Amino acid sequence: MNPRNVGEIEDADGIGEIGNPVCGDMMSFYIKVDDNDRLSDVKFKTFGCGAAIAVSSMVSEMATGKTIDEALEITRDAVADKLGGLPKNKLHCSNLGADALHNAIEDYRSKQQAGEKGDQDG
Amino acid sequence: MNPRNVGEIEDADGIGEIGNPVCGDMMSFYIKVDDNDRLSDVKFKTFGCGAAIAVSSMVSEMATGKTIDEALEITRDAVADKLGGLPKNKLHCSNLGADALHNAIEDYRSKQQAGEKGDQDG
Amino acid sequence: MREVYLDHYAATPVVTEASMAMAPYLDDKFGNPSSLHSWGDAAREAVEEAREHVASLLSADPAEIIFTSGGTEANNTAIKGIAYASRKKGNHIVISEIEHFSVLHAARTLEKLGFEVTEVGVDGDGVVSPAGISEALRPDTVLISVMIANGEIGTVQPVKEIATVARGEGIAFHTDAVAAAGYLPLDVNDLGVDALSIASDLLYGPKGAGALWVRHGLRLMPLLDGGTQEGGRRGGTENVPGVVGMGVAARLAGEDLGKRAGRLASMRDLLIERLPRAIPHLRLTGHPTNRLPWNASFTVEFIEGEGMLLLLDQVGVAVSSGSACTSRALKGSHVLSACGVPAAIGQGSLLFSFGLDNLPEDVDYVLEVLPPIVERLRKMSPLFDKFLKQGGGQDSTVQ
Amino acid sequence: MREVYLDHYAATPVVTEASMAMAPYLDDKFGNPSSLHSWGDAAREAVEEAREHVASLLSADPAEIIFTSGGTEANNTAIKGIAYASRKKGNHIVISEIEHFSVLHAARTLEKLGFEVTEVGVDGDGVVSPAGISEALRPDTVLISVMIANGEIGTVQPVKEIATVARGEGIAFHTDAVAAAGYLPLDVNDLGVDALSIASDLLYGPKGAGALWVRHGLRLMPLLDGGTQEGGRRGGTENVPGVVGMGVAARLAGEDLGKRAGRLASMRDLLIERLPRAIPHLRLTGHPTNRLPWNASFTVEFIEGEGMLLLLDQVGVAVSSGSACTSRALKGSHVLSACGVPAAIGQGSLLFSFGLDNLPEDVDYVLEVLPPIVERLRKMSPLFDKFLKQGGGQDSTVQ
Ligand SMILES: Cc1ncc(COP(=O)(O)O)c(C=O)c1O
Ligand SMILES: Cc1ncc(COP(=O)(O)O)c(C=O)c1O
C-alpha cells in the first residue's frame, strides 16, 4: 500500500467529500485548477479499506493533468480496470473515488459561478 | 464364530420356535429330556445375526444338563452376561434365545400332559 | 491372511496425492479463508482451486459449487433449502422410494413440518420411470429429487428423461450423485438438472467434505446459517484440508474416469458371472446391465447378511449387507423392498463394491471363501432345513 | 521478516500430536464406522475414543456428544433442533444480541419460519445480565441461548446465573462455548446448561469437526437427516480423521488448560497494558478483566480496520477486525454496536487473539510496528484531520 497524492491542498479551488465513516468509507478530494481548466494538483484523504485508499490514489493520478471535462469522464469501471480489477464487494469503492473527484469539480464550478456573479454584481 | 450344538434332534422331546425371517431373526430349539427331568441334549438352528447365533449357542450350552426348572430360569440377562455383554441393539437376540428354549420346554410339557391325559383316557 | 476390501461404497481410502495435498493445510497453512492476511490468502486460494476441480468434474461453473461436510449435508441442504425457498409457490415434493436416507428422511422431516411428499416406486430392477414421476406431479410441486444411481443395487436412473419432465413443468430437479460421481460421466448441463450432490469420501477423497452444485438463479434457504462463507449459502469455517483433498480427488477422478470405470466394471462382471454358479439360490439385485461399474449386489437365500459379514471378515474379506441385523435401525433395506424383494430374502443381501485397489484375484478369493461360508450358515438355518424338507432343490428365490 | 500470527480466533494450527493421530485415518484405516468388519471396527473405535476425550473436556457423558462439522453446525443443530422439538410447548426463543452469527442467524431463520425471537442487549462491557434474560422470558419460551464468552470482545458471560434462571423456569438452555472451550474450565453440570457447542478448529484441532453436547432426555430434531449415525441425531458418514484430531486436541487442551490460559493471559495483559500507551485514542473493548485469556480487542479511532490489517500483513503480523470493510457482508460488528460503540469508531476495531505459538516478544513487535501504521493511516484520514482542526488533543473516543 503506497498511495500517492495523500494530503490536503490548503488553498484548494475545489473540495469534494463523500461517504460516511459510519458506513466504513469516507473520502475528501482537493483540486487545484489552472488557467487552461486543467487539474494541476489533486490530493485526497481517505478513511476506509485498502481498496478505498488504492482507488483514491488511482483517481488522483488519473485526474492530475486532465482538463475538467476529461476528469469528469473518469468512471468507476475505468478506475477498477486501471487497478487490475477489484473484488466484487469492493467495487463500490471505485464509485466513491470517482464521485468524490466529481464533487470537488462541482464545488470548483459553483465557486466559479458565485465568483462571476460576484464580479457582475460588484 | 464357532457355535456349539448346531443341528436338530430327530426324535426331540420338545421343539421351540421363535422369530420370523422377515424381522431378521428366527430360532428353532430341540431338546431331549431324561428320566430325571434333565435336558440331556439341546440343539438349535438359527437364521439371524452373529449375536443370534452366539446367543443360541450359549443358551444351548447353559441349558444342557440342567433340570427343566433350572432351565426355565435362564434369563436374557444371564445369557448376555455369559457372552460378556451384547451391544444394545442386539439385546433382543438374547431374549429370543431364552424364549426359544422356554418354548421347547413348553412344547415338551404340553406333549407330556397330552401323553398323561392319553394315558388316563386310555 | 489375504485382505480383500470390497466395501468401497462404505468408504474409500484417500488417494495419496490427495492426502499429500492436504498435509500443509493441517500444518503451517492453517489460515482461515475469511482472514485478510497472508495466512488467509493461502487458505482461500486453496479452497478456490479445489472449487474449480470439483466444478470441472461436473462441467459446472465454480461459483455454483457450495462445499459441505459430505453427501448427507449436501442432500439435506438441497431438499430442505429448495423446498423452503419455494414454499410460496407450492408445498409438494416428489422423490423416489429408493433415495438414500439423507434425501428420504429429509423429505419426511419436511412432511412433519407441513410439506407433502410423494414417493414414487420402482420396478423390479430398481428403475424409476419418468412417466411415474410425471404422474406424481401436481400444480403445487416445487421439487423433484431422483438419484443418478443407487449405491445399494447399482441401478442407474434415467435422470436425463426425468430432467426433461421437470423442465417441462418448470419444477426444480435435484439429483443425488454421491454413488455415481467419479464413476459415471456427469455434466450438469447435459443432464439438465438444477442441483446435484456429491461426497468426497466415495471418490477417494477424505471424509468430512462434499459439495452441492446449485444452478445460478435457483433459490435456496441455507441449512447452516452463520457467516457469509460459500456465497452466504453455507456458514461455518471451511474444512480447508478436507476441501483441498476433495479437490485433488475430484481432479484425478475426472482425468481417469473412463479407465477407472472400465477396470471396475470388468471385476464386477466377473463376480456377477461366476458367483451365481458357485452358490445356489443366489440372485443379482438391481438392473442386470445398466448399473454402477463398481456395484455387484446379490441376495443369498435362507441366511442372514450379518452372519456372512462376520465370517467373511474372519477370512479378511470386507463387504456390506442391507439386512436388518446389519443396520443400526434394525430395519431391512428399503431399496430391496421397493424392488419387490421379499423381506426374508432381503435379509440375505450382500453388496460387493469394487475399488481402485482391487485386483481380479480378489474375485477369485471371494469365489473360494464365500461358498463354504454360505453352506455353513445354511446348515445352521431353520429356513434352509424347511426348504429341503419341503422337497427343495428347485430354486425358491421367487416366492 | 518476522511472522507474528495473532489471529487464533480465526484459525489455530493443528497441534502435531493431533495431525499425527489423524494420519492413519487418512491412509490405511479408512473404514466407515458403520461397517461390520475390521476396517469398520478400527474407525468406530477411534471415533468412540475421540468422543470420550471431548466428553471429558466438558465433564460430560460420551453418549451425550454429537459430532458435527464444526461450531456453526453445532449451533444450528441446537437452536433449530431444540426449537422444533419443543414447538408444541411454545414458540419463543431468547438469545443475546452478541451471539455468533451461527446462533443469531439461525434464530432469525426460525423467526421467518414462525418462531418469535427476543434478542437481549448487553452493557458497555458486553455483559448479558441474568435479570435481562429473566425479563425476556414468556410462558411460551422454549429455548435460551447465551454464549460462554464472546470471541470478538472477550467478555465472559454469567452463564451459571443464567442457567439458574432457565432451570427455575424449566426452559432449555444452550450455550455456545466455541470461543471458550480449551481456555476456560467447562463442566456442563456445574454450569447447569442443557446443550453446549464447541469447535475443533479453535482448539488446535483440524477444521471440519465440532461437537454438540446435549443433556440426556432433551429432545432435538436432527438438522442433518440421514442414517443412524450419532445415535440418530446427526446423519452422514463421520469425519473420522477430523474427529480423531479433535479428540486429541480436546484431550491436550483439557490436560493443559490452566497452564495454557495462564500463558495466554500474561501476553494478553502485556498488550492491553502497553498498547494504549503507545497509541493515543485507542480503547479496549469488552470487559476490562473478566475476559477470555487469549483476547485483546481494541478500537483505534479515526481510521478503518482493513487498512491496518493490510499494512500489518506487510510487516508479517496477522490480526483481524470487526470493521465493515473486513466483512464480506460489508457490515460493521454487531457485537461492538450492541456494546454501544459508535459505528464510526467500530470501523477501527482490532482483535489480537493469542495462541500457544506466541511469545512475549510478539507483543514487543506489535508495539514496534503498529504505532507508525496507525500514524500513517491517520495522516490519510479526513476524520483525524477534522478532529485536529476542531482543537483535537483531548480524547474524543466517547462521542
Ligand atoms: C447415494 C448416497 N447419497 C448420500 C450419501 C451420504 O453421504 P455421506 O455419508 O458422505 O454424508 C450416501 C452415502 O453413502 C449415498 O450413498
Ligand atoms: C462463538 C462462536 N461460535 C460459533 C462459531 C462457528 O464455528 P465454525 O466456524 O467452526 O463453524 C465461531 C467461529 O468462530 C465462534 O467464534
CSV table of N, CA, C and O in Angstrom, one decimal, chain D residues 83-91 142 219:
chain,number,residue,atom,x,y,z
D,83,ALA,N,-35.6,-25.9,19.2
D,83,ALA,CA,-36.8,-25.2,19.0
D,83,ALA,C,-37.9,-26.0,18.3
D,83,ALA,O,-39.1,-26.1,18.8
D,84,TYR,N,-37.5,-26.8,17.3
D,84,TYR,CA,-38.6,-27.6,16.6
D,84,TYR,C,-39.1,-28.7,17.4
D,84,TYR,O,-40.2,-29.1,17.4
D,85,ALA,N,-38.2,-29.3,18.2
D,85,ALA,CA,-38.6,-30.4,19.0
D,85,ALA,C,-39.5,-30.0,20.2
D,85,ALA,O,-40.3,-30.8,20.7
D,86,SER,N,-39.5,-28.7,20.5
D,86,SER,CA,-40.3,-28.3,21.6
D,86,SER,C,-41.4,-27.3,21.2
D,86,SER,O,-42.0,-26.6,21.9
D,87,ARG,N,-41.7,-27.3,19.8
D,87,ARG,CA,-42.6,-26.4,19.3
D,87,ARG,C,-44.0,-26.5,19.9
D,87,ARG,O,-44.7,-25.5,20.0
D,88,LYS,N,-44.3,-27.7,20.3
D,88,LYS,CA,-45.7,-27.9,20.8
D,88,LYS,C,-45.8,-27.2,22.2
D,88,LYS,O,-46.9,-26.8,22.6
D,89,LYS,N,-44.7,-27.0,22.8
D,89,LYS,CA,-44.7,-26.3,24.1
D,89,LYS,C,-44.7,-24.8,24.0
D,89,LYS,O,-45.2,-24.1,24.8
D,90,GLY,N,-44.1,-24.3,22.9
D,90,GLY,CA,-44.1,-22.9,22.7
D,90,GLY,C,-43.3,-22.5,21.5
D,90,GLY,O,-42.7,-23.3,20.9
D,91,ASN,N,-43.2,-21.2,21.3
D,91,ASN,CA,-42.8,-20.7,20.1
D,91,ASN,C,-41.8,-19.6,20.2
D,91,ASN,O,-41.5,-18.9,19.2
D,142,VAL,N,-39.2,-21.5,24.9
D,142,VAL,CA,-38.8,-22.9,24.9
D,142,VAL,C,-37.2,-23.0,24.9
D,142,VAL,O,-36.7,-24.1,25.2
D,219,ARG,N,-35.0,-33.3,24.0
D,219,ARG,CA,-35.4,-33.6,22.7
D,219,ARG,C,-34.8,-32.7,21.7
D,219,ARG,O,-34.6,-31.5,21.9
